[in-house]
Short mmCIF file of C-alpha atoms and ligand atoms in Angstrom, two decimals:
data_model
loop_
_atom_site.label_atom_id
_atom_site.label_comp_id
_atom_site.label_asym_id
_atom_site.label_seq_id
_atom_site.Cartn_x
_atom_site.Cartn_y
_atom_site.Cartn_z
CA UNK A 290 0.00 0.00 0.00
CA UNK A 291 1.37 3.43 -0.84
CA UNK A 292 1.94 6.19 1.66
CA UNK A 293 0.52 9.67 1.19
CA UNK A 294 -3.03 8.83 0.20
CA UNK A 295 -4.78 11.82 -1.34
CA UNK A 296 -8.32 11.48 0.04
CA UNK A 297 -7.45 11.22 3.71
CA UNK A 298 -8.49 13.81 6.32
CA UNK A 299 -4.81 14.21 7.32
CA UNK A 300 -1.67 15.11 5.39
CA UNK A 301 1.67 13.50 6.05
CA UNK A 302 4.26 15.63 7.86
CA UNK A 303 1.63 18.12 9.04
CA UNK A 304 0.86 18.79 12.72
CA UNK A 305 -2.65 18.48 14.22
CA UNK A 306 -4.34 18.74 17.59
CA UNK A 307 -6.14 15.56 18.69
CA UNK A 308 -7.62 13.75 21.68
CA UNK A 309 -6.47 10.24 22.61
CA UNK A 310 -9.28 7.77 23.44
CA UNK A 311 -7.62 4.42 24.02
CA UNK A 312 -4.40 2.42 24.42
CA UNK A 313 -3.38 -0.11 21.79
CA UNK A 314 -1.92 -3.54 22.38
CA UNK A 315 1.63 -2.21 22.37
CA UNK A 316 0.87 0.62 24.80
CA UNK A 317 0.50 3.29 22.10
CA UNK A 318 -2.19 5.98 22.31
CA UNK A 319 -5.08 5.72 19.82
CA UNK A 320 -7.34 8.54 18.69
CA UNK A 321 -9.16 9.90 15.67
CA UNK A 322 -8.89 12.98 13.49
CA UNK A 323 -12.12 13.42 11.49
CA UNK A 324 -12.83 9.70 11.82
CA UNK A 325 -9.31 8.70 10.75
CA UNK A 326 -7.44 6.56 13.33
CA UNK A 327 -3.93 7.51 14.39
CA UNK A 328 -1.56 5.51 16.61
CA UNK A 329 0.73 7.70 18.69
CA UNK A 330 3.47 6.21 20.83
CA UNK A 331 3.76 7.79 24.29
CA UNK A 332 0.30 9.39 24.35
CA UNK A 333 -2.35 8.37 26.91
CA UNK A 334 -6.16 8.24 26.92
CA UNK A 335 -7.93 11.54 27.66
CA UNK A 336 -4.89 13.56 26.63
CA UNK A 337 -5.09 16.41 24.18
CA UNK A 338 -1.91 16.41 22.14
CA UNK A 339 -0.19 17.99 19.21
CA UNK A 340 0.76 15.25 16.79
CA UNK A 341 2.78 15.13 13.59
CA UNK A 342 1.45 12.61 11.07
CA UNK A 343 4.42 10.49 9.99
CA UNK A 344 2.90 7.58 8.11
CA UNK A 345 -0.49 7.12 6.46
CA UNK A 346 -2.32 4.00 5.34
CA UNK A 347 -5.78 3.71 3.86
CA UNK A 348 -7.61 3.14 7.15
CA UNK A 349 -5.16 4.30 9.79
CA UNK A 350 -1.87 6.10 10.29
CA UNK A 351 0.95 6.77 12.73
CA UNK A 352 1.78 10.00 14.47
CA UNK A 353 4.69 11.37 16.48
CA UNK A 354 3.88 12.98 19.80
CA UNK A 355 5.06 16.59 19.52
CA UNK A 356 3.50 18.22 22.56
CA UNK A 357 1.07 17.31 25.33
CA UNK A 358 -1.47 20.12 25.51
CA UNK A 359 -3.57 18.56 28.29
CA UNK A 360 -1.94 15.66 30.17
CA UNK A 361 -3.87 12.69 31.54
CA UNK A 362 -4.40 12.59 35.30
CA UNK A 363 -2.85 9.14 35.16
CA UNK A 364 0.36 10.32 33.53
CA UNK A 365 3.43 9.97 35.70
CA UNK A 366 7.12 10.64 35.32
CA UNK A 367 8.81 7.29 34.51
CA UNK A 368 11.22 6.31 37.30
CA UNK A 369 13.69 5.13 34.67
CA UNK A 370 15.66 7.73 32.73
CA UNK A 371 15.78 5.59 29.58
CA UNK A 372 12.18 4.32 29.72
CA UNK A 373 11.38 5.97 26.39
CA UNK A 374 14.31 4.51 24.51
CA UNK A 375 14.52 1.03 26.04
CA UNK A 376 12.12 -1.59 24.68
CA UNK A 377 11.63 -3.28 28.06
CA UNK A 378 8.87 -1.17 29.65
CA UNK A 379 6.10 0.38 27.57
CA UNK A 380 3.89 1.79 30.34
CA UNK A 381 6.11 3.49 32.91
CA UNK A 382 4.48 6.82 32.07
CA UNK A 383 1.09 5.46 33.20
CA UNK A 384 0.17 5.21 36.91
CA UNK A 385 0.18 1.65 38.22
CA UNK A 386 -3.52 1.81 39.06
CA UNK A 387 -4.29 2.75 35.45
CA UNK A 388 -1.95 0.02 34.13
CA UNK A 389 -4.02 -2.56 36.00
CA UNK A 390 -7.26 -1.10 34.62
CA UNK A 391 -5.80 -1.08 31.11
CA UNK A 392 -4.90 -4.78 31.41
CA UNK A 393 -8.37 -5.70 32.63
CA UNK A 394 -9.90 -3.84 29.71
CA UNK A 395 -7.53 -5.48 27.24
CA UNK A 396 -8.78 -8.90 28.39
CA UNK A 397 -12.45 -7.77 28.43
CA UNK A 398 -12.14 -6.41 24.87
CA UNK A 399 -10.78 -9.63 23.36
CA UNK A 400 -13.15 -11.86 25.28
CA UNK A 401 -16.04 -9.88 23.78
CA UNK A 402 -14.61 -9.29 20.30
CA UNK A 403 -12.81 -12.60 19.66
CA UNK A 404 -14.42 -14.89 22.25
CA UNK A 405 -17.92 -13.61 21.52
CA UNK A 406 -18.68 -13.65 25.25
CA UNK A 407 -20.60 -10.67 26.52
CA UNK A 408 -22.05 -11.91 29.79
CA UNK A 409 -18.82 -12.30 31.81
CA UNK A 410 -17.29 -9.43 33.72
CA UNK A 411 -13.49 -9.76 33.77
CA UNK A 412 -12.24 -9.28 37.34
CA UNK A 413 -9.96 -6.48 38.49
CA UNK A 414 -6.32 -7.27 37.66
CA UNK A 415 -4.36 -8.65 40.61
CA UNK A 416 -1.40 -6.31 40.90
CA UNK A 417 1.78 -6.05 42.96
CA UNK A 418 2.24 -3.97 46.08
CA UNK A 419 5.66 -2.88 44.82
CA UNK A 420 5.51 -3.08 41.00
CA UNK A 421 9.29 -2.79 40.52
CA UNK A 422 12.39 -5.00 40.95
CA UNK A 423 10.35 -8.13 40.31
CA UNK A 424 12.18 -10.05 37.57
CA UNK A 425 14.19 -13.12 38.62
CA UNK A 426 15.77 -13.57 35.21
CA UNK A 427 17.54 -11.02 33.05
CA UNK A 428 19.31 -11.37 29.71
CA UNK A 429 21.53 -8.44 28.74
CA UNK A 430 22.85 -8.24 25.19
CA UNK A 431 26.52 -7.20 24.92
CA UNK A 432 27.70 -5.24 21.90
CA UNK A 433 29.65 -2.27 20.63
CA UNK A 434 28.50 1.33 20.49
CA UNK A 435 29.03 3.43 17.36
CA UNK A 436 32.16 4.81 19.03
CA UNK A 437 33.44 1.26 19.44
CA UNK A 438 32.97 1.01 23.23
CA UNK A 439 31.63 -2.10 24.92
CA UNK A 440 27.97 -1.63 25.73
CA UNK A 441 25.68 -3.76 27.88
CA UNK A 442 21.98 -3.04 28.20
CA UNK A 443 18.70 -3.81 26.49
CA UNK A 444 17.41 -3.66 22.94
CA UNK A 445 15.41 -0.58 22.05
CA UNK A 446 11.82 -1.04 20.86
CA UNK A 447 11.48 -3.26 17.77
CA UNK A 448 15.25 -3.27 17.07
CA UNK A 449 18.55 -4.83 18.01
CA UNK A 450 20.16 -1.51 18.87
CA UNK A 451 21.48 -1.79 22.46
CA UNK A 452 20.53 0.97 24.87
CA UNK A 453 23.19 1.07 27.61
CA UNK A 454 21.53 0.30 30.92
CA UNK A 455 23.23 1.09 34.22
CA UNK A 456 20.10 0.76 36.27
CA UNK A 457 16.90 -1.16 35.54
CA UNK A 458 13.88 -0.77 37.81
CA UNK A 459 12.12 -4.05 37.04
CA UNK A 460 14.93 -6.40 38.00
CA UNK A 461 17.10 -7.20 40.98
CA UNK A 462 19.42 -4.22 41.61
CA UNK A 463 22.35 -6.54 42.35
CA UNK A 464 22.62 -6.87 38.56
CA UNK A 465 24.13 -3.38 38.44
CA UNK A 466 27.17 -4.61 40.34
CA UNK A 467 27.40 -7.80 38.28
CA UNK A 468 27.23 -5.93 34.97
CA UNK A 469 29.74 -3.34 36.08
CA UNK A 470 32.25 -6.05 37.07
CA UNK A 471 31.81 -7.96 33.82
CA UNK A 472 32.11 -4.78 31.77
CA UNK A 473 35.41 -3.86 33.50
CA UNK A 474 36.67 -7.39 32.92
CA UNK A 475 35.82 -7.24 29.19
CA UNK A 476 37.52 -3.87 28.79
CA UNK A 477 40.61 -4.64 30.92
CA UNK A 478 41.23 -7.93 29.15
CA UNK A 479 40.59 -6.53 25.73
CA UNK A 480 37.88 -9.07 24.93
CA UNK A 481 35.64 -8.46 21.95
CA UNK A 482 31.90 -8.06 22.26
CA UNK A 483 29.85 -10.08 19.78
CA UNK A 484 28.75 -8.36 16.58
CA UNK A 485 25.50 -9.74 15.14
CA UNK A 486 26.22 -8.45 11.65
CA UNK A 487 29.65 -10.02 11.19
CA UNK A 488 29.08 -12.95 13.59
CA UNK A 489 32.44 -12.13 15.17
CA UNK A 490 33.47 -11.27 18.71
CA UNK A 491 33.10 -13.39 21.82
CA UNK A 492 30.69 -12.13 24.48
CA UNK A 493 27.04 -12.27 23.35
CA UNK A 494 24.86 -11.99 26.44
CA UNK A 495 25.01 -11.85 30.21
CA UNK A 496 22.27 -13.86 31.89
CA UNK A 497 21.38 -13.78 35.57
CA UNK A 498 18.83 -15.83 37.52
CA UNK A 499 17.79 -15.25 41.10
CA UNK A 500 16.06 -17.42 43.65
CA UNK A 501 13.46 -15.25 45.34
CA UNK A 502 13.48 -17.62 48.30
CA UNK A 503 17.23 -17.86 49.01
CA UNK A 504 18.27 -14.67 47.19
CA UNK A 505 21.07 -16.67 45.57
CA UNK A 506 22.12 -15.68 42.05
CA UNK A 507 23.60 -17.54 39.11
CA UNK A 508 25.52 -15.56 36.51
CA UNK A 509 25.93 -16.83 32.97
CA UNK A 510 28.02 -15.52 30.10
CA UNK A 511 26.90 -16.55 26.63
CA UNK A 512 29.86 -16.80 24.27
CA UNK A 513 30.51 -17.29 20.59
CA UNK A 514 33.48 -19.57 21.32
CA UNK A 515 34.60 -22.26 23.76
CA UNK A 516 36.40 -20.32 26.47
CA UNK A 517 36.79 -16.87 27.96
CA UNK A 518 40.44 -15.72 28.17
CA UNK A 519 41.56 -15.14 31.79
CA UNK A 520 38.27 -16.57 33.01
CA UNK A 521 39.69 -17.11 36.52
CA UNK A 522 39.99 -13.34 36.91
CA UNK A 523 36.33 -12.96 36.00
CA UNK A 524 35.26 -15.71 38.38
CA UNK A 525 37.32 -14.21 41.23
CA UNK A 526 35.78 -10.82 40.64
CA UNK A 527 32.17 -12.14 40.55
CA UNK A 528 32.72 -14.41 43.56
CA UNK A 529 33.27 -11.29 45.67
CA UNK A 530 29.52 -10.64 45.44
CA UNK A 531 28.06 -12.60 48.36
CA UNK A 532 24.80 -13.58 46.69
CA UNK A 533 26.50 -15.06 43.61
CA UNK A 534 26.58 -18.85 44.16
CA UNK A 535 27.15 -20.12 40.63
CA UNK A 536 28.90 -18.92 37.46
CA UNK A 537 28.51 -20.62 34.10
CA UNK A 538 29.22 -20.13 30.43
CA UNK A 539 26.77 -21.01 27.72
CA UNK A 540 28.27 -21.78 24.33
CA UNK A 541 26.31 -20.40 21.40
CA UNK A 542 28.15 -20.26 18.09
CA UNK A 543 25.02 -20.13 15.93
CA UNK A 544 23.83 -17.18 13.84
CA UNK A 545 20.58 -16.91 15.75
CA UNK A 546 18.37 -14.72 17.92
CA UNK A 547 18.07 -17.55 20.43
CA UNK A 548 20.06 -16.35 23.40
CA UNK A 549 21.38 -19.44 25.14
CA UNK A 550 23.25 -22.29 23.51
CA UNK A 551 22.49 -25.86 24.55
CA UNK A 552 25.89 -26.43 26.15
CA UNK A 553 26.42 -25.13 29.69
CA UNK A 554 29.81 -25.25 31.46
CA UNK A 555 29.84 -24.45 35.16
CA UNK A 556 32.92 -22.31 35.87
CA UNK A 557 32.40 -22.12 39.60
CA UNK A 558 29.88 -22.97 42.32
CA UNK A 559 26.44 -24.52 42.06
CA UNK A 560 24.85 -25.76 38.85
CA UNK A 561 21.32 -24.72 39.80
CA UNK A 562 19.15 -22.68 42.16
CA UNK A 563 16.35 -23.81 44.43
CA UNK A 564 13.29 -21.59 44.63
CA UNK A 565 9.90 -22.00 46.32
CA UNK A 566 6.42 -21.09 45.19
CA UNK A 567 4.29 -21.45 48.28
CA UNK A 568 5.52 -24.65 49.96
CA UNK A 569 6.69 -26.32 46.76
CA UNK A 570 10.40 -26.35 45.96
CA UNK A 571 11.73 -26.16 42.40
CA UNK A 572 15.16 -26.83 41.05
CA UNK A 573 16.06 -24.34 38.35
CA UNK A 574 18.88 -25.09 35.94
CA UNK A 575 20.32 -22.45 33.57
CA UNK A 576 18.17 -23.70 30.68
CA UNK A 577 14.89 -24.41 32.52
CA UNK A 578 11.79 -22.35 31.84
CA UNK A 579 10.59 -20.72 35.05
CA UNK A 580 8.11 -17.88 35.53
CA UNK A 581 9.96 -14.56 35.87
CA UNK A 582 7.87 -12.94 38.60
CA UNK A 583 7.83 -15.26 41.63
CA UNK A 584 5.56 -13.10 43.82
CA UNK A 585 2.84 -12.96 41.15
CA UNK A 586 3.37 -16.60 40.14
CA UNK A 587 2.22 -17.60 43.61
CA UNK A 588 -0.97 -15.56 43.09
CA UNK A 589 -1.50 -16.98 39.60
CA UNK A 590 -1.06 -20.60 40.69
CA UNK A 591 -3.25 -20.04 43.77
CA UNK A 592 -5.98 -18.74 41.46
CA UNK A 593 -5.47 -21.76 39.18
CA UNK A 594 -5.90 -24.05 42.17
CA UNK A 595 -8.98 -22.14 43.34
CA UNK A 596 -10.55 -22.37 39.85
CA UNK A 597 -9.76 -26.10 39.64
CA UNK A 598 -11.84 -26.41 42.81
CA UNK A 599 -10.37 -29.80 43.79
CA UNK A 600 -11.82 -31.99 46.52
CA UNK A 601 -9.13 -34.67 46.47
CA UNK A 602 -10.38 -37.52 44.28
CA UNK A 603 -9.75 -35.98 40.85
CA UNK A 604 -7.43 -36.92 38.03
CA UNK A 605 -5.98 -33.71 36.57
CA UNK A 606 -4.09 -33.06 33.33
CA UNK A 607 -1.56 -30.21 33.43
CA UNK A 608 -0.91 -29.47 29.76
CA UNK A 609 2.20 -27.46 28.81
CA UNK A 610 3.60 -28.18 32.26
CA UNK A 611 7.21 -26.93 31.84
CA UNK A 612 9.25 -28.13 34.83
CA UNK A 613 6.04 -29.31 36.50
CA UNK A 614 5.40 -26.09 38.37
CA UNK A 615 1.60 -26.15 38.38
CA UNK A 616 1.41 -29.97 38.63
CA UNK A 617 3.46 -30.03 41.81
CA UNK A 618 1.74 -26.96 43.27
CA UNK A 619 -1.63 -28.77 43.09
CA UNK A 620 -0.53 -32.43 43.52
CA UNK A 621 -1.49 -32.80 47.17
CA UNK A 622 -5.01 -31.49 46.47
CA UNK A 623 -6.01 -34.22 43.98
CA UNK A 624 -5.76 -37.97 43.45
CA UNK A 625 -3.37 -37.81 40.54
CA UNK A 626 -1.85 -35.20 38.28
CA UNK A 627 -0.50 -35.90 34.80
CA UNK A 628 1.83 -33.34 33.24
CA UNK A 629 2.81 -33.08 29.58
CA UNK A 630 5.47 -30.88 28.03
CA UNK A 631 7.35 -30.81 24.73
CA UNK A 632 10.88 -30.10 26.09
CA UNK A 633 12.50 -33.34 27.34
CA UNK A 634 14.90 -31.55 29.74
CA UNK A 635 11.94 -29.79 31.40
CA UNK A 636 10.26 -33.18 31.99
CA UNK A 637 13.45 -34.50 33.57
CA UNK A 638 13.42 -31.46 35.87
CA UNK A 639 9.73 -32.04 36.62
CA UNK A 640 10.40 -35.63 37.69
CA UNK A 641 13.30 -34.55 39.85
CA UNK A 642 11.21 -31.76 41.36
CA UNK A 643 8.49 -34.30 42.22
CA UNK A 644 11.06 -36.42 44.10
CA UNK A 645 12.52 -33.42 45.90
CA UNK A 646 9.03 -32.57 47.20
CA UNK A 647 8.21 -36.22 48.03
CA UNK A 648 5.30 -36.10 45.60
CA UNK A 649 4.35 -39.57 44.36
CA UNK A 650 1.03 -38.93 42.60
CA UNK A 651 2.46 -36.91 39.66
CA UNK A 652 3.34 -38.49 36.31
CA UNK A 653 5.09 -36.65 33.52
CA UNK A 654 5.15 -37.25 29.78
CA UNK A 655 7.36 -35.76 27.09
CA UNK A 656 5.57 -34.83 23.88
CA UNK A 657 3.05 -32.52 22.32
CA UNK A 658 0.08 -31.94 24.62
CA UNK A 659 -2.33 -32.44 21.70
CA UNK A 660 -0.77 -35.81 20.86
CA UNK A 661 -0.11 -37.25 24.30
CA UNK A 662 -3.46 -36.30 25.84
CA UNK A 663 -5.32 -37.56 22.74
CA UNK A 664 -3.42 -40.87 22.73
CA UNK A 665 -3.98 -41.38 26.46
CA UNK A 666 -7.66 -40.57 26.04
CA UNK A 667 -7.90 -43.28 23.37
CA UNK A 668 -6.30 -45.65 25.90
CA UNK A 669 -9.06 -44.76 28.33
CA UNK A 670 -7.39 -42.10 30.51
CA UNK A 671 -9.92 -39.39 31.36
CA UNK A 672 -9.38 -36.34 33.54
CA UNK A 673 -11.90 -34.57 35.78
CA UNK A 674 -10.08 -31.29 35.40
CA UNK A 675 -7.75 -30.10 32.64
CA UNK A 676 -5.37 -27.21 33.18
CA UNK A 677 -3.73 -25.70 30.11
CA UNK A 678 -0.93 -23.11 30.16
CA UNK A 679 0.10 -22.84 26.51
CA UNK A 680 2.69 -20.53 24.92
CA UNK A 681 1.49 -17.34 23.20
CA UNK A 682 0.11 -19.12 20.15
CA UNK A 683 -2.48 -20.85 22.34
CA UNK A 684 -3.73 -24.45 22.24
CA UNK A 685 -3.63 -26.71 19.23
CA UNK A 686 -7.15 -27.41 17.91
CA UNK A 687 -6.53 -31.15 18.29
CA UNK A 688 -6.13 -30.65 22.02
CA UNK A 689 -9.34 -28.58 22.19
CA UNK A 690 -11.17 -31.32 20.25
CA UNK A 691 -9.94 -33.98 22.67
CA UNK A 692 -10.98 -31.87 25.68
CA UNK A 693 -14.46 -31.50 24.18
CA UNK A 694 -14.70 -35.26 23.62
CA UNK A 695 -13.28 -36.14 27.03
CA UNK A 696 -15.73 -33.83 28.81
CA UNK A 697 -13.84 -32.98 32.00
CA UNK A 698 -16.02 -31.08 34.49
CA UNK A 699 -13.70 -28.11 34.47
CA UNK A 700 -11.04 -26.54 32.29
CA UNK A 701 -8.69 -23.96 33.77
CA UNK A 702 -7.01 -21.93 31.06
CA UNK A 703 -3.85 -20.05 32.11
CA UNK A 704 -2.87 -17.67 29.34
CA UNK A 705 -0.05 -15.27 28.50
CA UNK A 706 -1.86 -13.95 25.43
CA UNK A 707 -5.51 -12.99 25.89
CA UNK A 708 -6.24 -12.93 22.14
CA UNK A 709 -5.40 -16.61 21.58
CA UNK A 710 -7.08 -17.50 24.87
CA UNK A 711 -10.30 -15.81 23.66
CA UNK A 712 -10.10 -17.71 20.35
CA UNK A 713 -9.68 -21.05 22.18
CA UNK A 714 -12.35 -20.31 24.76
CA UNK A 715 -14.79 -19.68 21.93
CA UNK A 716 -14.08 -23.16 20.53
CA UNK A 717 -14.53 -24.70 23.99
CA UNK A 718 -17.77 -22.72 24.31
CA UNK A 719 -19.11 -24.27 21.10
CA UNK A 720 -18.08 -27.65 22.52
CA UNK A 721 -20.16 -27.34 25.68
CA UNK A 722 -18.16 -25.17 28.10
CA UNK A 723 -19.19 -21.93 29.75
CA UNK A 724 -16.72 -19.32 30.96
CA UNK A 725 -17.44 -18.69 34.61
CA UNK A 726 -14.60 -16.43 35.70
CA UNK A 727 -11.69 -14.54 34.19
CA UNK A 728 -8.92 -13.25 36.42
CA UNK A 729 -6.05 -11.16 34.98
CA UNK A 730 -2.84 -11.26 37.00
CA UNK A 731 -0.11 -8.70 36.48
CA UNK A 732 3.03 -10.75 36.02
CA UNK A 733 4.85 -7.97 34.15
CA UNK A 734 4.28 -4.52 35.72
CA UNK A 735 5.33 -1.51 33.59
CA UNK A 736 4.90 -3.56 30.39
CA UNK A 737 1.86 -4.20 28.19
CA UNK A 738 1.84 -7.95 28.86
CA UNK A 739 -0.97 -9.55 30.81
CA UNK A 740 -1.47 -13.05 32.09
CA UNK A 741 -4.90 -14.41 32.98
CA UNK A 742 -6.60 -17.40 34.48
CA UNK A 743 -9.99 -18.52 33.14
CA UNK A 744 -12.42 -20.97 34.70
CA UNK A 745 -14.65 -22.95 32.32
CA UNK A 746 -17.26 -25.44 33.43
CA UNK A 747 -19.42 -27.89 31.48
CA UNK A 748 -22.82 -26.44 30.69
CA UNK A 749 -24.77 -29.65 31.43
N1 LIG B 719 3.08 -24.25 33.10
C1 LIG B 719 4.50 -23.95 33.06
C2 LIG B 719 5.04 -23.57 31.67
C3 LIG B 719 4.20 -22.69 30.82
S1 LIG B 719 5.04 -22.04 29.41
C4 LIG B 719 4.84 -22.88 34.07
O1 LIG B 719 3.97 -22.19 34.60
O2 LIG B 719 6.02 -22.73 34.40
C5 LIG B 719 4.46 -23.04 28.10
C6 LIG B 719 5.20 -24.35 27.98
O3 LIG B 719 4.62 -25.06 26.89
C7 LIG B 719 6.68 -24.26 27.67
O4 LIG B 719 7.38 -24.99 28.64
C8 LIG B 719 6.83 -24.91 26.27
O5 LIG B 719 8.03 -25.64 26.13
C9 LIG B 719 5.65 -25.83 26.23
N2 LIG B 719 5.08 -26.23 24.92
C10 LIG B 719 5.03 -25.52 23.77
N3 LIG B 719 4.32 -26.18 22.84
C11 LIG B 719 3.90 -27.35 23.39
C12 LIG B 719 3.10 -28.44 22.93
N4 LIG B 719 2.58 -28.47 21.71
N5 LIG B 719 2.86 -29.44 23.80
C13 LIG B 719 3.37 -29.44 25.07
N6 LIG B 719 4.13 -28.42 25.53
C14 LIG B 719 4.39 -27.39 24.72
#
């Protein structure tokens, strides 16, 4: 489609005054000029702004925020100096109360528009008391600035340009010390940062993982090579930080956006962390998937358990179970829980986690949820409750078909993308399930992401 359409109510590169009505899925302000929709990054609902039209399409366009004529009452000064440039947080300029309302509305909108459900009121988003410093896992890209200096930080919005980050308000502040030590080591030992374009240079990413329970930290360095020169110096320097209990390298020589390589070498200390969610302990290895906000994960899993409404004699499927987190959290409330997950290493972790917690009524299967649950159903295994926690793309239709055939009393849908959840819930609705409750949980304060937990029950 060509830019600069002639019959539009706006002209490219001209400035206009407009009112913002809504927030889009990426946190951008949305408003209309003479019926023509404009998306404006950084603008908030109820604001009157001066905007410059920068791109026009037939039905909508994009504007640059030039001046805020009347600010929203919910606008706040971002705590982070680089909030505008860094791609990590999209909503720091919006009060936390309004962020939670925005997330509730985002879920309500898709459940009506995509899910075709108009008789369910989405509950208020469960937020955090302190919506900062929550992340237990951080992955910092390492690169070179235009001047040739080593830079460590985060990618800016929709790009791979690294914004140098000395302080980040959504992660553990101990990372500042870790990053500063690694940066000095790289500079003093004349080590090259990785360059994505040429696929040369050694240091690609710094990865840290924290146990919320013990406060221990593992530090990983992802390298495009086999070894770090003078690595003992680096280890000695990082060991000085009390909370650091393990240091590893991850070898990744591929031309890829995937951060970690499959091979992990422990340079010093422990090979894993132990964390707790409620009373359940989990072993977390450098490559294991684990929810990034432990405080909110407890609230999300508690809601999942509440929605599953178990009395003790049920068989439960936990589909997309990862390292068995939800399975083990609910195991002592039901007769048996069956977990299925596609990543073999995660299933090994799940089995080990079951042993560590002395849980004997959990079984884990490696494979695609849609295949394993369908095959087991054909063998006669039926569940009373099915919990699904799929990745962003949602559930495979084969799994939804099997659920509809199996007819469990309840389905609890844990979702990290409300749009695919709404699509799947519609299919389950046509197959005999009614949505009873929808609870958004804010796992990612300051960002546009929202997690939610949905309770579906059989209509008959
Ligand atoms: N319930 C877990 C993990 C949720 S993330 C937790 O709360 O920690 C979604 C998981 O689904 C990931 O571990 C991913 O590896 C897995 N996955 C993706 N596609 C799958 C499929 N078709 N079948 C089973 N698991 C799948």
